[in-house]
Structure formats: C-alpha cells, structure tokens
mmCIF file of C-alpha atoms and ligand atoms in Angstrom:
data_model
loop_
_atom_site.group_PDB
_atom_site.id
_atom_site.type_symbol
_atom_site.label_atom_id
_atom_site.label_comp_id
_atom_site.label_asym_id
_atom_site.label_seq_id
_atom_site.Cartn_x
_atom_site.Cartn_y
_atom_site.Cartn_z
ATOM 1 C CA UNK A 178 -38.405 -20.158 -19.929
ATOM 2 C CA UNK A 179 -37.013 -21.819 -16.841
ATOM 3 C CA UNK A 180 -33.564 -19.817 -16.095
ATOM 4 C CA UNK A 181 -30.758 -22.123 -14.722
ATOM 5 C CA UNK A 182 -28.689 -19.515 -12.851
ATOM 6 C CA UNK A 183 -25.231 -20.946 -13.047
ATOM 7 C CA UNK A 184 -23.488 -17.337 -12.679
ATOM 8 C CA UNK A 185 -23.521 -16.550 -8.924
ATOM 9 C CA UNK A 186 -19.806 -15.197 -8.827
ATOM 10 C CA UNK A 187 -21.331 -12.399 -11.099
ATOM 11 C CA UNK A 188 -24.404 -11.739 -8.717
ATOM 12 C CA UNK A 189 -26.875 -13.594 -6.699
ATOM 13 C CA UNK A 190 -30.645 -13.787 -6.062
ATOM 14 C CA UNK A 191 -31.817 -11.919 -2.993
ATOM 15 C CA UNK A 192 -32.821 -14.396 -0.664
ATOM 16 C CA UNK A 193 -36.600 -14.493 -0.040
ATOM 17 C CA UNK A 194 -35.912 -14.109 3.739
ATOM 18 C CA UNK A 195 -33.504 -11.107 2.930
ATOM 19 C CA UNK A 196 -36.075 -9.413 0.996
ATOM 20 C CA UNK A 197 -38.844 -9.761 3.515
ATOM 21 C CA UNK A 198 -36.513 -8.451 6.169
ATOM 22 C CA UNK A 199 -35.811 -5.277 3.969
ATOM 23 C CA UNK A 200 -39.248 -4.319 2.846
ATOM 24 C CA UNK A 201 -40.545 -2.618 6.006
ATOM 25 C CA UNK A 202 -37.596 -0.200 6.050
ATOM 26 C CA UNK A 203 -38.290 1.217 2.275
ATOM 27 C CA UNK A 204 -41.572 2.539 3.589
ATOM 28 C CA UNK A 205 -42.731 1.998 7.066
ATOM 29 C CA UNK A 206 -39.496 2.418 9.109
ATOM 30 C CA UNK A 207 -37.911 5.206 7.043
ATOM 31 C CA UNK A 208 -36.393 7.203 9.913
ATOM 32 C CA UNK A 209 -32.814 8.296 9.693
ATOM 33 C CA UNK A 210 -30.751 6.177 11.993
ATOM 34 C CA UNK A 211 -28.745 9.386 13.012
ATOM 35 C CA UNK A 212 -32.152 11.144 14.619
ATOM 36 C CA UNK A 213 -32.820 11.757 17.960
ATOM 37 C CA UNK A 214 -36.520 10.736 18.004
ATOM 38 C CA UNK A 215 -37.185 7.045 18.588
ATOM 39 C CA UNK A 216 -38.735 6.710 14.885
ATOM 40 C CA UNK A 217 -35.088 7.059 13.859
ATOM 41 C CA UNK A 218 -33.626 5.284 16.976
ATOM 42 C CA UNK A 219 -35.510 2.059 15.999
ATOM 43 C CA UNK A 220 -33.983 1.959 12.677
ATOM 44 C CA UNK A 221 -30.533 2.411 14.419
ATOM 45 C CA UNK A 222 -31.251 -0.621 16.768
ATOM 46 C CA UNK A 223 -31.904 -2.531 13.591
ATOM 47 C CA UNK A 224 -28.691 -1.663 12.167
ATOM 48 C CA UNK A 225 -26.719 -2.421 15.111
ATOM 49 C CA UNK A 226 -28.221 -5.872 15.021
ATOM 50 C CA UNK A 227 -27.215 -6.138 11.410
ATOM 51 C CA UNK A 228 -23.916 -5.407 12.179
ATOM 52 C CA UNK A 229 -23.792 -8.032 14.640
ATOM 53 C CA UNK A 230 -25.076 -10.557 12.187
ATOM 54 C CA UNK A 231 -22.614 -9.648 9.581
ATOM 55 C CA UNK A 232 -19.586 -9.678 12.335
ATOM 56 C CA UNK A 233 -20.832 -13.129 13.354
ATOM 57 C CA UNK A 234 -20.245 -14.733 9.907
ATOM 58 C CA UNK A 235 -16.450 -13.543 9.942
ATOM 59 C CA UNK A 236 -15.740 -14.113 13.457
ATOM 60 C CA UNK A 237 -15.231 -10.134 13.804
ATOM 61 C CA UNK A 238 -16.520 -7.779 16.416
ATOM 62 C CA UNK A 239 -19.448 -5.284 15.332
ATOM 63 C CA UNK A 240 -16.859 -2.327 15.843
ATOM 64 C CA UNK A 241 -14.360 -3.740 13.109
ATOM 65 C CA UNK A 242 -17.401 -3.619 10.700
ATOM 66 C CA UNK A 243 -17.727 -0.782 8.261
ATOM 67 C CA UNK A 244 -20.801 -0.436 5.783
ATOM 68 C CA UNK A 245 -19.867 0.740 2.315
ATOM 69 C CA UNK A 246 -21.555 0.659 -0.945
ATOM 70 C CA UNK A 247 -19.971 -2.358 -2.741
ATOM 71 C CA UNK A 248 -16.649 -4.613 -2.677
ATOM 72 C CA UNK A 249 -15.064 -2.097 -5.104
ATOM 73 C CA UNK A 250 -15.480 0.493 -2.572
ATOM 74 C CA UNK A 251 -14.447 -1.559 0.106
ATOM 75 C CA UNK A 252 -11.036 -2.490 -1.859
ATOM 76 C CA UNK A 253 -10.459 1.209 -2.528
ATOM 77 C CA UNK A 254 -10.759 2.402 0.833
ATOM 78 C CA UNK A 255 -8.646 -0.242 2.262
ATOM 79 C CA UNK A 256 -5.575 0.225 -0.078
ATOM 80 C CA UNK A 257 -5.778 3.927 0.166
ATOM 81 C CA UNK A 258 -6.233 3.925 3.786
ATOM 82 C CA UNK A 259 -2.730 1.983 4.055
ATOM 83 C CA UNK A 260 -1.104 4.293 1.584
ATOM 84 C CA UNK A 261 -2.538 7.529 3.654
ATOM 85 C CA UNK A 262 -1.724 5.791 7.089
ATOM 86 C CA UNK A 263 2.235 5.164 5.705
ATOM 87 C CA UNK A 264 2.737 7.995 3.384
ATOM 88 C CA UNK A 265 6.269 7.138 3.643
ATOM 89 C CA UNK A 266 6.068 3.960 1.782
ATOM 90 C CA UNK A 267 5.177 3.897 -1.911
ATOM 91 C CA UNK A 268 4.779 0.090 -3.006
ATOM 92 C CA UNK A 269 1.883 -2.110 -3.102
ATOM 93 C CA UNK A 270 2.284 -5.772 -3.280
ATOM 94 C CA UNK A 271 -0.671 -7.715 -4.927
ATOM 95 C CA UNK A 272 -0.949 -10.287 -7.998
ATOM 96 C CA UNK A 273 -1.795 -10.807 -11.514
ATOM 97 C CA UNK A 274 -5.026 -12.317 -11.168
ATOM 98 C CA UNK A 275 -6.861 -9.715 -8.830
ATOM 99 C CA UNK A 276 -10.403 -8.254 -9.883
ATOM 100 C CA UNK A 277 -10.479 -4.955 -11.612
ATOM 101 C CA UNK A 278 -11.459 -3.308 -8.220
ATOM 102 C CA UNK A 279 -7.899 -3.621 -6.938
ATOM 103 C CA UNK A 280 -6.037 -4.224 -10.429
ATOM 104 C CA UNK A 281 -7.314 -1.017 -11.957
ATOM 105 C CA UNK A 282 -6.845 0.976 -8.773
ATOM 106 C CA UNK A 283 -3.132 -0.174 -8.684
ATOM 107 C CA UNK A 284 -2.918 0.705 -12.443
ATOM 108 C CA UNK A 285 -4.294 4.233 -11.476
ATOM 109 C CA UNK A 286 -1.898 4.512 -8.336
ATOM 110 C CA UNK A 287 1.315 3.449 -10.534
ATOM 111 C CA UNK A 288 0.239 6.590 -12.581
ATOM 112 C CA UNK A 289 0.443 8.530 -9.503
ATOM 113 C CA UNK A 290 4.160 7.199 -8.736
ATOM 114 C CA UNK A 291 3.415 4.335 -6.618
ATOM 115 C CA UNK A 292 5.245 1.035 -7.429
ATOM 116 C CA UNK A 293 3.223 -1.948 -7.766
ATOM 117 C CA UNK A 294 4.619 -5.455 -7.624
ATOM 118 C CA UNK A 295 2.191 -7.834 -9.210
ATOM 119 C CA UNK A 296 2.946 -11.425 -8.254
ATOM 120 C CA UNK A 297 2.578 -14.084 -10.950
ATOM 121 C CA UNK A 298 0.813 -17.213 -10.341
ATOM 122 C CA UNK A 299 1.396 -20.910 -11.130
ATOM 123 C CA UNK A 300 -0.439 -22.818 -14.035
ATOM 124 C CA UNK A 301 -2.930 -23.981 -11.305
ATOM 125 C CA UNK A 302 -3.479 -20.253 -10.318
ATOM 126 C CA UNK A 303 -1.764 -20.470 -6.986
ATOM 127 C CA UNK A 304 1.082 -18.176 -5.720
ATOM 128 C CA UNK A 305 4.366 -18.978 -5.345
ATOM 129 C CA UNK A 306 5.055 -18.205 -1.418
ATOM 130 C CA UNK A 307 8.665 -17.801 -1.911
ATOM 131 C CA UNK A 308 8.226 -14.898 -4.339
ATOM 132 C CA UNK A 309 5.729 -13.711 -2.068
ATOM 133 C CA UNK A 310 7.942 -13.718 0.782
ATOM 134 C CA UNK A 311 10.760 -11.907 -1.418
ATOM 135 C CA UNK A 312 8.058 -9.054 -2.398
ATOM 136 C CA UNK A 313 7.801 -7.841 1.010
ATOM 137 C CA UNK A 314 10.209 -5.010 1.043
ATOM 138 C CA UNK A 315 10.354 -2.460 3.756
ATOM 139 C CA UNK A 316 8.580 0.371 1.468
ATOM 140 C CA UNK A 317 5.744 -1.769 1.008
ATOM 141 C CA UNK A 318 2.638 0.272 2.413
ATOM 142 C CA UNK A 319 0.169 -2.595 2.036
ATOM 143 C CA UNK A 320 -0.356 -6.242 0.651
ATOM 144 C CA UNK A 321 -3.744 -6.710 -1.217
ATOM 145 C CA UNK A 322 -4.366 -10.276 -2.285
ATOM 146 C CA UNK A 323 -7.704 -11.715 -2.962
ATOM 147 C CA UNK A 324 -8.853 -14.833 -0.933
ATOM 148 C CA UNK A 325 -10.650 -16.590 -3.582
ATOM 149 C CA UNK A 326 -10.320 -15.833 -7.461
ATOM 150 C CA UNK A 327 -13.537 -14.904 -9.199
ATOM 151 C CA UNK A 328 -12.882 -16.594 -12.648
ATOM 152 C CA UNK A 329 -11.391 -19.642 -11.504
ATOM 153 C CA UNK A 330 -12.618 -20.078 -7.506
ATOM 154 C CA UNK A 331 -8.947 -20.770 -6.862
ATOM 155 C CA UNK A 332 -7.928 -19.731 -3.133
ATOM 156 C CA UNK A 333 -4.937 -18.030 -1.975
ATOM 157 C CA UNK A 334 -3.422 -18.995 1.424
ATOM 158 C CA UNK A 335 -4.214 -15.610 2.658
ATOM 159 C CA UNK A 336 -3.989 -16.255 6.500
ATOM 160 C CA UNK A 337 -0.370 -17.401 5.869
ATOM 161 C CA UNK A 338 0.250 -14.402 3.513
ATOM 162 C CA UNK A 339 -1.139 -12.124 6.304
ATOM 163 C CA UNK A 340 1.030 -13.651 9.007
ATOM 164 C CA UNK A 341 4.472 -13.351 6.682
ATOM 165 C CA UNK A 342 3.498 -9.741 6.038
ATOM 166 C CA UNK A 343 2.639 -8.922 9.896
ATOM 167 C CA UNK A 344 6.166 -10.439 10.813
ATOM 168 C CA UNK A 345 7.582 -7.693 8.448
ATOM 169 C CA UNK A 346 5.434 -4.724 9.607
ATOM 170 C CA UNK A 347 3.341 -4.634 6.543
ATOM 171 C CA UNK A 348 -0.442 -4.164 6.671
ATOM 172 C CA UNK A 349 -2.601 -6.847 4.779
ATOM 173 C CA UNK A 350 -5.716 -6.524 2.970
ATOM 174 C CA UNK A 351 -7.702 -9.501 1.256
ATOM 175 C CA UNK A 352 -10.387 -9.147 -1.312
ATOM 176 C CA UNK A 353 -12.922 -11.742 0.253
ATOM 177 C CA UNK A 354 -15.922 -10.634 -2.287
ATOM 178 C CA UNK A 355 -16.018 -14.324 -3.460
ATOM 179 C CA UNK A 356 -14.959 -16.173 -0.430
ATOM 180 C CA UNK A 357 -17.327 -14.509 2.273
ATOM 181 C CA UNK A 358 -20.443 -16.995 2.888
ATOM 182 C CA UNK A 359 -19.006 -19.645 0.589
ATOM 183 C CA UNK A 360 -15.997 -20.850 3.061
ATOM 184 C CA UNK A 361 -15.762 -20.574 6.711
ATOM 185 C CA UNK A 362 -13.790 -17.349 7.838
ATOM 186 C CA UNK A 363 -12.815 -16.203 11.231
ATOM 187 C CA UNK A 364 -11.240 -13.211 11.592
ATOM 188 C CA UNK A 365 -9.994 -14.448 15.308
ATOM 189 C CA UNK A 366 -8.022 -17.132 13.956
ATOM 190 C CA UNK A 367 -5.678 -14.920 11.337
ATOM 191 C CA UNK A 368 -3.794 -11.662 11.478
ATOM 192 C CA UNK A 369 -5.592 -10.275 8.241
ATOM 193 C CA UNK A 370 -6.024 -6.186 9.045
ATOM 194 C CA UNK A 371 -8.450 -5.504 6.539
ATOM 195 C CA UNK A 372 -11.078 -7.619 4.366
ATOM 196 C CA UNK A 373 -13.655 -6.494 2.040
ATOM 197 C CA UNK A 374 -16.754 -8.301 0.826
ATOM 198 C CA UNK A 375 -19.950 -7.439 -1.031
ATOM 199 C CA UNK A 376 -23.871 -8.242 -0.325
ATOM 200 C CA UNK A 377 -24.463 -8.981 -3.617
ATOM 201 C CA UNK A 378 -22.423 -12.097 -3.861
ATOM 202 C CA UNK A 379 -24.224 -13.907 -1.038
ATOM 203 C CA UNK A 380 -27.931 -13.100 -1.633
ATOM 204 C CA UNK A 381 -28.298 -9.620 -0.102
ATOM 205 C CA UNK A 382 -29.100 -6.845 -2.675
ATOM 206 C CA UNK A 383 -26.551 -4.972 -4.769
ATOM 207 C CA UNK A 384 -24.966 -1.615 -3.440
ATOM 208 C CA UNK A 385 -24.039 -2.821 -0.122
ATOM 209 C CA UNK A 386 -20.561 -3.943 0.875
ATOM 210 C CA UNK A 387 -18.485 -4.381 3.934
ATOM 211 C CA UNK A 388 -14.673 -3.311 4.858
ATOM 212 C CA UNK A 389 -13.646 -4.873 7.973
ATOM 213 C CA UNK A 390 -11.061 -3.264 9.627
ATOM 214 C CA UNK A 391 -9.047 -5.158 12.756
ATOM 215 C CA UNK A 392 -9.146 -3.252 15.884
ATOM 216 C CA UNK A 393 -6.080 -1.379 16.392
ATOM 217 C CA UNK A 394 -5.326 -1.011 12.520
ATOM 218 C CA UNK A 395 -4.504 2.786 11.357
ATOM 219 C CA UNK A 396 -7.468 3.716 9.135
ATOM 220 C CA UNK A 397 -7.864 6.817 7.284
ATOM 221 C CA UNK A 398 -11.478 7.250 5.702
ATOM 222 C CA UNK A 399 -11.923 7.204 2.044
ATOM 223 C CA UNK A 400 -15.412 8.933 2.037
ATOM 224 C CA UNK A 401 -15.259 11.892 4.484
ATOM 225 C CA UNK A 402 -18.376 13.485 5.475
ATOM 226 C CA UNK A 403 -20.787 13.004 8.398
ATOM 227 C CA UNK A 404 -20.087 10.956 11.626
ATOM 228 C CA UNK A 405 -21.909 7.892 10.207
ATOM 229 C CA UNK A 406 -19.736 4.211 10.689
ATOM 230 C CA UNK A 407 -17.912 6.284 13.752
ATOM 231 C CA UNK A 408 -16.363 8.725 11.063
ATOM 232 C CA UNK A 409 -14.752 5.944 9.203
ATOM 233 C CA UNK A 410 -17.196 5.973 6.085
ATOM 234 C CA UNK A 411 -19.610 9.321 5.713
ATOM 235 C CA UNK A 412 -22.976 8.893 4.312
ATOM 236 C CA UNK A 413 -26.465 8.249 5.254
ATOM 237 C CA UNK A 414 -26.450 4.659 5.782
ATOM 238 C CA UNK A 415 -28.339 2.460 3.212
ATOM 239 C CA UNK A 416 -30.636 0.931 5.722
ATOM 240 C CA UNK A 417 -32.672 -1.674 3.949
ATOM 241 C CA UNK A 418 -29.669 -3.072 2.595
ATOM 242 C CA UNK A 419 -27.987 -3.100 5.745
ATOM 243 C CA UNK A 420 -30.668 -4.886 7.387
ATOM 244 C CA UNK A 421 -30.919 -7.444 4.459
ATOM 245 C CA UNK A 422 -27.250 -7.715 4.453
ATOM 246 C CA UNK A 423 -27.321 -8.985 8.090
ATOM 247 C CA UNK A 424 -30.003 -11.265 7.304
ATOM 248 C CA UNK A 425 -28.134 -12.890 4.290
ATOM 249 C CA UNK A 426 -25.241 -13.111 6.798
ATOM 250 C CA UNK A 427 -27.290 -14.992 9.080
ATOM 251 C CA UNK A 428 -28.306 -17.292 6.377
ATOM 252 C CA UNK A 429 -24.807 -17.662 5.090
ATOM 253 C CA UNK A 430 -23.430 -18.677 8.455
ATOM 254 C CA UNK A 431 -26.422 -21.359 8.470
ATOM 255 C CA UNK A 432 -25.638 -22.768 5.102
ATOM 256 C CA UNK A 433 -21.899 -23.049 5.129
ATOM 257 C CA UNK A 434 -22.076 -26.792 5.599
ATOM 258 C CA UNK A 435 -24.417 -27.276 2.717
ATOM 259 C CA UNK A 436 -22.204 -24.985 0.435
ATOM 260 C CA UNK A 437 -19.302 -27.157 1.317
ATOM 261 C CA UNK A 438 -21.155 -30.548 0.551
ATOM 262 C CA UNK A 439 -24.538 -30.128 -1.490
ATOM 263 C CA UNK A 440 -23.130 -27.435 -3.870
ATOM 264 C CA UNK A 441 -19.521 -29.066 -4.250
ATOM 265 C CA UNK A 442 -21.419 -32.264 -5.087
ATOM 266 C CA UNK A 443 -23.652 -30.532 -7.822
ATOM 267 C CA UNK A 444 -20.526 -28.609 -9.060
ATOM 268 C CA UNK A 445 -18.440 -31.861 -9.280
ATOM 269 C CA UNK A 446 -21.422 -33.922 -10.791
ATOM 270 C CA UNK A 447 -21.366 -30.828 -13.676
ATOM 271 C CA UNK A 448 -17.570 -30.894 -13.965
ATOM 272 C CA UNK A 449 -17.175 -34.549 -14.081
ATOM 273 C CA UNK A 450 -19.888 -35.356 -16.881
ATOM 274 C CA UNK A 451 -18.670 -32.297 -18.953
ATOM 275 C CA UNK A 452 -15.287 -33.437 -18.932
ATOM 276 C CA UNK A 453 -16.166 -36.893 -19.809
ATOM 277 C CA UNK A 454 -18.362 -36.218 -22.482
ATOM 278 C CA UNK A 455 -16.694 -33.365 -24.345
ATOM 279 C CA UNK A 456 -13.482 -34.143 -25.795
ATOM 280 C CA UNK A 457 -10.477 -31.583 -25.370
ATOM 281 C CA UNK A 458 -12.146 -29.915 -22.119
ATOM 282 C CA UNK A 459 -10.003 -29.101 -19.190
ATOM 283 C CA UNK A 460 -10.511 -27.355 -15.833
ATOM 284 C CA UNK A 461 -8.638 -23.987 -15.437
ATOM 285 C CA UNK A 462 -7.048 -23.609 -11.749
ATOM 286 C CA UNK A 463 -6.361 -26.022 -8.781
ATOM 287 C CA UNK A 464 -9.065 -28.595 -8.264
ATOM 288 C CA UNK A 465 -8.635 -28.781 -4.893
ATOM 289 C CA UNK A 466 -7.692 -25.556 -3.421
ATOM 290 C CA UNK A 467 -10.683 -23.604 -4.722
ATOM 291 C CA UNK A 468 -14.289 -22.391 -3.842
ATOM 292 C CA UNK A 469 -16.868 -25.174 -3.759
ATOM 293 C CA UNK A 470 -19.080 -23.443 -6.098
ATOM 294 C CA UNK A 471 -17.188 -22.566 -8.933
ATOM 295 C CA UNK A 472 -15.483 -24.674 -11.864
ATOM 296 C CA UNK A 473 -13.929 -22.880 -14.919
ATOM 297 C CA UNK A 474 -13.788 -25.213 -17.689
ATOM 298 C CA UNK A 475 -12.195 -24.463 -21.224
ATOM 299 C CA UNK A 476 -13.372 -26.318 -24.322
ATOM 300 C CA UNK A 477 -10.650 -26.252 -26.999
ATOM 301 C CA UNK A 478 -11.332 -24.476 -30.337
ATOM 302 C CA UNK A 479 -14.695 -22.978 -29.679
ATOM 303 C CA UNK A 480 -15.362 -19.493 -28.612
ATOM 304 C CA UNK A 481 -16.869 -18.732 -24.887
ATOM 305 C CA UNK A 482 -19.125 -16.230 -26.362
ATOM 306 C CA UNK A 483 -20.641 -18.713 -28.907
ATOM 307 C CA UNK A 484 -21.160 -21.147 -26.018
ATOM 308 C CA UNK A 485 -22.923 -18.513 -24.038
ATOM 309 C CA UNK A 486 -25.245 -17.533 -26.680
ATOM 310 C CA UNK A 487 -26.222 -21.106 -27.621
ATOM 311 C CA UNK A 488 -26.442 -21.699 -23.763
ATOM 312 C CA UNK A 489 -28.870 -18.685 -23.525
ATOM 313 C CA UNK A 490 -31.467 -20.209 -25.927
ATOM 314 C CA UNK A 491 -32.126 -22.855 -23.183
ATOM 315 C CA UNK A 492 -32.137 -20.527 -20.625
ATOM 316 C CA UNK A 493 -28.442 -21.385 -18.942
ATOM 317 C CA UNK A 494 -26.503 -18.598 -17.367
ATOM 318 C CA UNK A 495 -22.965 -18.757 -16.816
ATOM 319 C CA UNK A 496 -19.999 -16.417 -17.875
ATOM 320 C CA UNK A 497 -17.124 -16.653 -20.393
ATOM 321 C CA UNK A 498 -13.505 -16.167 -19.700
ATOM 322 C CA UNK A 499 -12.448 -14.458 -22.785
ATOM 323 C CA UNK A 500 -13.453 -10.737 -23.832
ATOM 324 C CA UNK A 501 -14.084 -10.894 -27.170
ATOM 325 C CA UNK A 502 -17.253 -8.650 -26.928
ATOM 326 C CA UNK A 503 -14.514 -5.678 -26.133
ATOM 327 C CA UNK A 504 -12.890 -6.401 -29.854
ATOM 328 C CA UNK A 505 -9.734 -7.201 -28.289
ATOM 329 C CA UNK A 506 -10.130 -10.947 -28.555
ATOM 330 C CA UNK A 507 -7.913 -11.075 -25.717
ATOM 331 C CA UNK A 508 -8.622 -13.975 -22.961
ATOM 332 C CA UNK A 509 -9.012 -12.798 -19.386
ATOM 333 C CA UNK A 510 -6.201 -11.719 -17.616
ATOM 334 C CA UNK A 511 -6.422 -14.332 -14.948
ATOM 335 C CA UNK A 512 -6.359 -17.130 -17.644
ATOM 336 C CA UNK A 513 -3.379 -15.482 -19.208
ATOM 337 C CA UNK A 514 -1.352 -15.143 -15.843
ATOM 338 C CA UNK A 515 -2.208 -18.691 -15.721
ATOM 339 C CA UNK A 516 -0.376 -19.637 -19.110
ATOM 340 C CA UNK A 517 -3.442 -21.100 -20.157
ATOM 341 C CA UNK A 518 -2.985 -21.593 -23.963
ATOM 342 C CA UNK A 519 -4.710 -19.137 -26.406
ATOM 343 C CA UNK A 520 -7.140 -22.144 -28.000
ATOM 344 C CA UNK A 521 -8.264 -23.133 -24.539
ATOM 345 C CA UNK A 522 -8.516 -19.757 -22.777
ATOM 346 C CA UNK A 523 -11.005 -18.405 -25.485
ATOM 347 C CA UNK A 524 -13.298 -21.411 -24.811
ATOM 348 C CA UNK A 525 -13.472 -21.038 -21.233
ATOM 349 C CA UNK A 526 -16.600 -20.847 -19.411
ATOM 350 C CA UNK A 527 -17.162 -20.350 -15.608
ATOM 351 C CA UNK A 528 -20.058 -22.175 -13.993
ATOM 352 C CA UNK A 529 -20.706 -20.693 -10.468
ATOM 353 C CA UNK A 530 -23.415 -22.454 -8.080
ATOM 354 C CA UNK A 531 -25.348 -21.598 -5.198
ATOM 355 C CA UNK A 532 -27.193 -23.205 -2.674
ATOM 356 C CA UNK A 533 -30.409 -22.707 -4.671
ATOM 357 C CA UNK A 534 -29.558 -24.950 -7.606
ATOM 358 C CA UNK A 535 -30.819 -28.355 -8.026
ATOM 359 C CA UNK A 536 -29.520 -31.816 -9.546
ATOM 360 C CA UNK A 537 -32.244 -31.496 -12.465
ATOM 361 C CA UNK A 538 -30.957 -28.185 -13.307
ATOM 362 C CA UNK A 539 -27.333 -29.625 -13.412
ATOM 363 C CA UNK A 540 -28.495 -32.641 -15.632
ATOM 364 C CA UNK A 541 -30.064 -30.190 -17.841
ATOM 365 C CA UNK A 542 -26.787 -28.486 -18.520
ATOM 366 C CA UNK A 543 -25.155 -31.849 -18.815
ATOM 367 C CA UNK A 544 -27.609 -32.939 -21.364
ATOM 368 C CA UNK A 545 -27.835 -29.405 -23.699
ATOM 369 C CA UNK A 546 -23.953 -28.553 -23.537
ATOM 370 C CA UNK A 547 -22.140 -31.446 -25.245
ATOM 371 C CA UNK A 548 -24.384 -31.023 -28.348
ATOM 372 C CA UNK A 549 -23.481 -27.002 -28.333
ATOM 373 C CA UNK A 550 -19.902 -27.644 -28.381
ATOM 374 C CA UNK A 551 -19.723 -30.267 -30.917
ATOM 375 C CA UNK A 552 -22.050 -27.850 -33.075
ATOM 376 C CA UNK A 553 -19.734 -24.986 -32.660
ATOM 377 C CA UNK A 554 -16.914 -27.354 -33.491
ATOM 378 C CA UNK A 555 -18.259 -28.611 -36.484
ATOM 379 C CA UNK A 556 -18.242 -24.751 -37.572
ATOM 380 C CA UNK A 557 -14.606 -24.442 -36.707
ATOM 381 C CA UNK A 558 -11.706 -24.447 -39.126
ATOM 382 C CA UNK A 559 -9.479 -25.332 -36.244
ATOM 383 C CA UNK A 560 -11.334 -28.122 -35.091
ATOM 384 C CA UNK A 561 -12.239 -29.695 -38.514
ATOM 385 C CA UNK A 562 -8.155 -29.858 -38.966
ATOM 386 C CA UNK A 563 -7.564 -31.204 -35.515
ATOM 387 C CA UNK A 564 -10.377 -33.955 -36.073
ATOM 388 C CA UNK A 565 -8.562 -34.610 -39.603
ATOM 389 C CA UNK A 566 -5.448 -35.213 -38.046
ATOM 390 C CA UNK A 567 -6.540 -37.373 -35.336
ATOM 391 C CA UNK A 568 -8.684 -39.360 -37.957
ATOM 392 C CA UNK A 569 -5.547 -40.167 -40.082
ATOM 393 C CA UNK A 570 -3.174 -41.356 -37.213
HETATM 394 N N1 LIG B 659 -13.683 -8.345 -6.000
HETATM 395 C C1 LIG B 659 -14.070 -9.627 -6.484
HETATM 396 C C2 LIG B 659 -13.246 -10.623 -6.215
HETATM 397 C C3 LIG B 659 -15.333 -9.450 -7.446
HETATM 398 O O1 LIG B 659 -15.648 -10.934 -8.037
HETATM 399 C C4 LIG B 659 -16.001 -8.248 -7.336
HETATM 400 C C5 LIG B 659 -17.129 -8.615 -8.308
HETATM 401 O O2 LIG B 659 -17.507 -9.134 -8.996
HETATM 402 C C6 LIG B 659 -15.380 -7.232 -6.713
HETATM 403 C C7 LIG B 659 -14.407 -7.551 -6.165
HETATM 404 C C8 LIG B 659 -16.552 -6.076 -6.804
HETATM 405 O O3 LIG B 659 -17.473 -6.007 -5.999
HETATM 406 P P1 LIG B 659 -18.851 -5.184 -6.188
HETATM 407 O O4 LIG B 659 -19.348 -5.707 -7.563
HETATM 408 O O5 LIG B 659 -19.546 -5.258 -5.020
HETATM 409 O O6 LIG B 659 -18.134 -3.919 -6.295
#
C-alpha cells in the first residue's frame, strides 16, 4: 500500500542525498575525528564542513554550533546552563504550550525548588506580549519559548521576546525544533542567546541535534566528558549523523522558498477542501502566524484516534491532538491551553506536510477523509442528537 505521509512534525524521511552523504562514514571512514592520524583527521575535516553547513542555515558562525543527540538534549542543556550560570536566580519563564522537552523539564525543576512561570496563550495560540513583559522579573534565570508549536504550527514572536528579555538582562532560549528549515532564521538579526533544533525534523536522521549558543553567552555544559565540541558537550561525535545533518541543512536552505510556497499551497488546498466538505470542522491556531507545513483541524463529535485508525487503512499518516490512548481521555495540553472546546479538541488531527508531498496525495486525503468522518459521526450519539436538533429547526 502506498503511504501518504502527512506527519512530518513527528519525524521526516531521511533525504536520499543525506543518506548518500552519510553512508561512507559508517564503514569506510570510521576514524575517530579526535585521533592524531590523518585517517581520523579526514573525518574531522568533514565535521568542520558540516558545522559550516549547519551554521549557514541559521546565519550563525560555526563556533556557535554544538552538536547534541536530539532536540530534547539541546533544550535541557540550554535551560540547565542558564540555571548553572545564574545560580542566584530561581525563576524560569516559559509557556503552557511547550513540548515536553521543555515542559517536563520545568516540572522537574519545580520539584527542585525553581519557580516556573508558564505563560498562557490566547484562543489562537498566540502569546499575550503584555503578560510576557510582566513576567520578566529580576529573579528570572532564563526565558524559554518555542519558535513554532509542534501541534498547531503557531509561531511565537521569539525575536521580539528575545529583545525584551535582553533589555532586562535575562538570557533567552528558543526551542526551534519545528521552525528550523521551515522558515528563514537569521541569528545575525536577533538577540536570541540559545536555540535548539533536531535533525530528524528536517530530513536528517534521528539521534542528532544542535544547540546554538551565541558567542559571548555564558555556557555551562550539560554532558561533561571529553574535549569534544570545545568542552561544551563531551562524547565521541556521531560522525555519520553530523555529516548527514550538514547535508540536510544545505538542502533545507535551498528549499526554504519551496517550503513557503509549494508546501503552503498544498497545505491550504487540503485545509480549504476539508473545511468546505466536512461540517462542524475548524482550524486550531492562528491561520497567518504559523508554519507553512502544518494545519491542525478539529472535526467535532468524533475521536481523533478513530479518524487516525480509519485513515491508516488507506495508508494516510497523521497525528491526533488527544491522548485517549493514555487512558486519560484528555485532549492535548496545547489545545486545552487555547481553550478549544472539549468536543472539538477530541477530534483534532494534525497534518504536517513536507516538500516531498504531492498534489495527488493531498487529493487522495481530500477524497478519503470526508466519508471517514461521516461514518464515525453516524456512530456518535452526540452527533446524532445534534443532527436531529438541526433538522427540527
Ligand atoms: N521540541 C519540539 C517543539 C518538538 O516538536 C520536538 C519533537 O517532536 C522536540 C522538542 C524534541 O526533539 P527530539 O525528538 O529530537 O528530542
């Protein structure tokens, strides 16, 4: 069965060019980049090149790039570094809609006595900037706000927020795991101190991440060990993945225009058709301030899990915004923070596209999904009573 993969915010396919760049470094060129011999030295040279490719994607200098194992490690390293370098400050400012890589870390730190300010969001998922400014107290060690939300694609104005933090002498970190490679990022044009991203969201493999640390930012390493990454992250380098990430960043820089035009066009085609064909459906999150590849749509009175299962029968891959499988029947913390009504939040589906999706794939989903929703609703007691009430008006 052909797979229609619309779950690129979960992970992406490794690009064939990336795989090709990586392969020799598993078997042929397996030297340790720290070795004195030239067999290792040639690998060190390729890592230097990859660091330049990664830096170029975000307008950084190679020295500002630290390779990590994933986005989660980068987020943890950034926040813990700020806490270690400002030990007298005991507050972290963040938002209610962060990924668990930040949210669960903050919950853990709260258990250790840190004060966490979790900023609320508005109905469209955006930040209230006045409230943000009010949260910047002198005891704040770090602000950590995501650039793009993984569930809705909504973009926070992190560059503005970083300026406001800086004016108050507070370091600013952003989780850019979902935005890197999808929207232009130029670290020369902002005051963000630390930025995290992850290879597997931009067609590089899983298990490789980046922490950008602006030159001059105080930094305390999370993983302490060897001298790798200039002592900022110990551990023998994941050579093939670093080289793959370099290639992926080079490709992403080349594809940024496509991402914002062709991918947006496909996303909008899908969104408009589904909203037009399926009654009681709506988009969650601001429709302008969002990633080009993401749409989060709620179909009222159906369970997201049911939709996913039936789409799966056609090979269509997406994600749901509720967590019924956990037994909690709780919709996602992101949709709850946005005040999405219960009956809407339960039937929410995130479609996240990539440059590799085609119009045929989108049209296939447009054809298959409306009857799936109709079928599920015909089994829903809520929907039947709503339909009867509407018919009697
Ligand atoms: N932050 C965001 C916004 C994410 O979407 C993800 C992964 O989905 C992460 C952090 C964690 O990244 P990784 O899977 O590389 O640890």
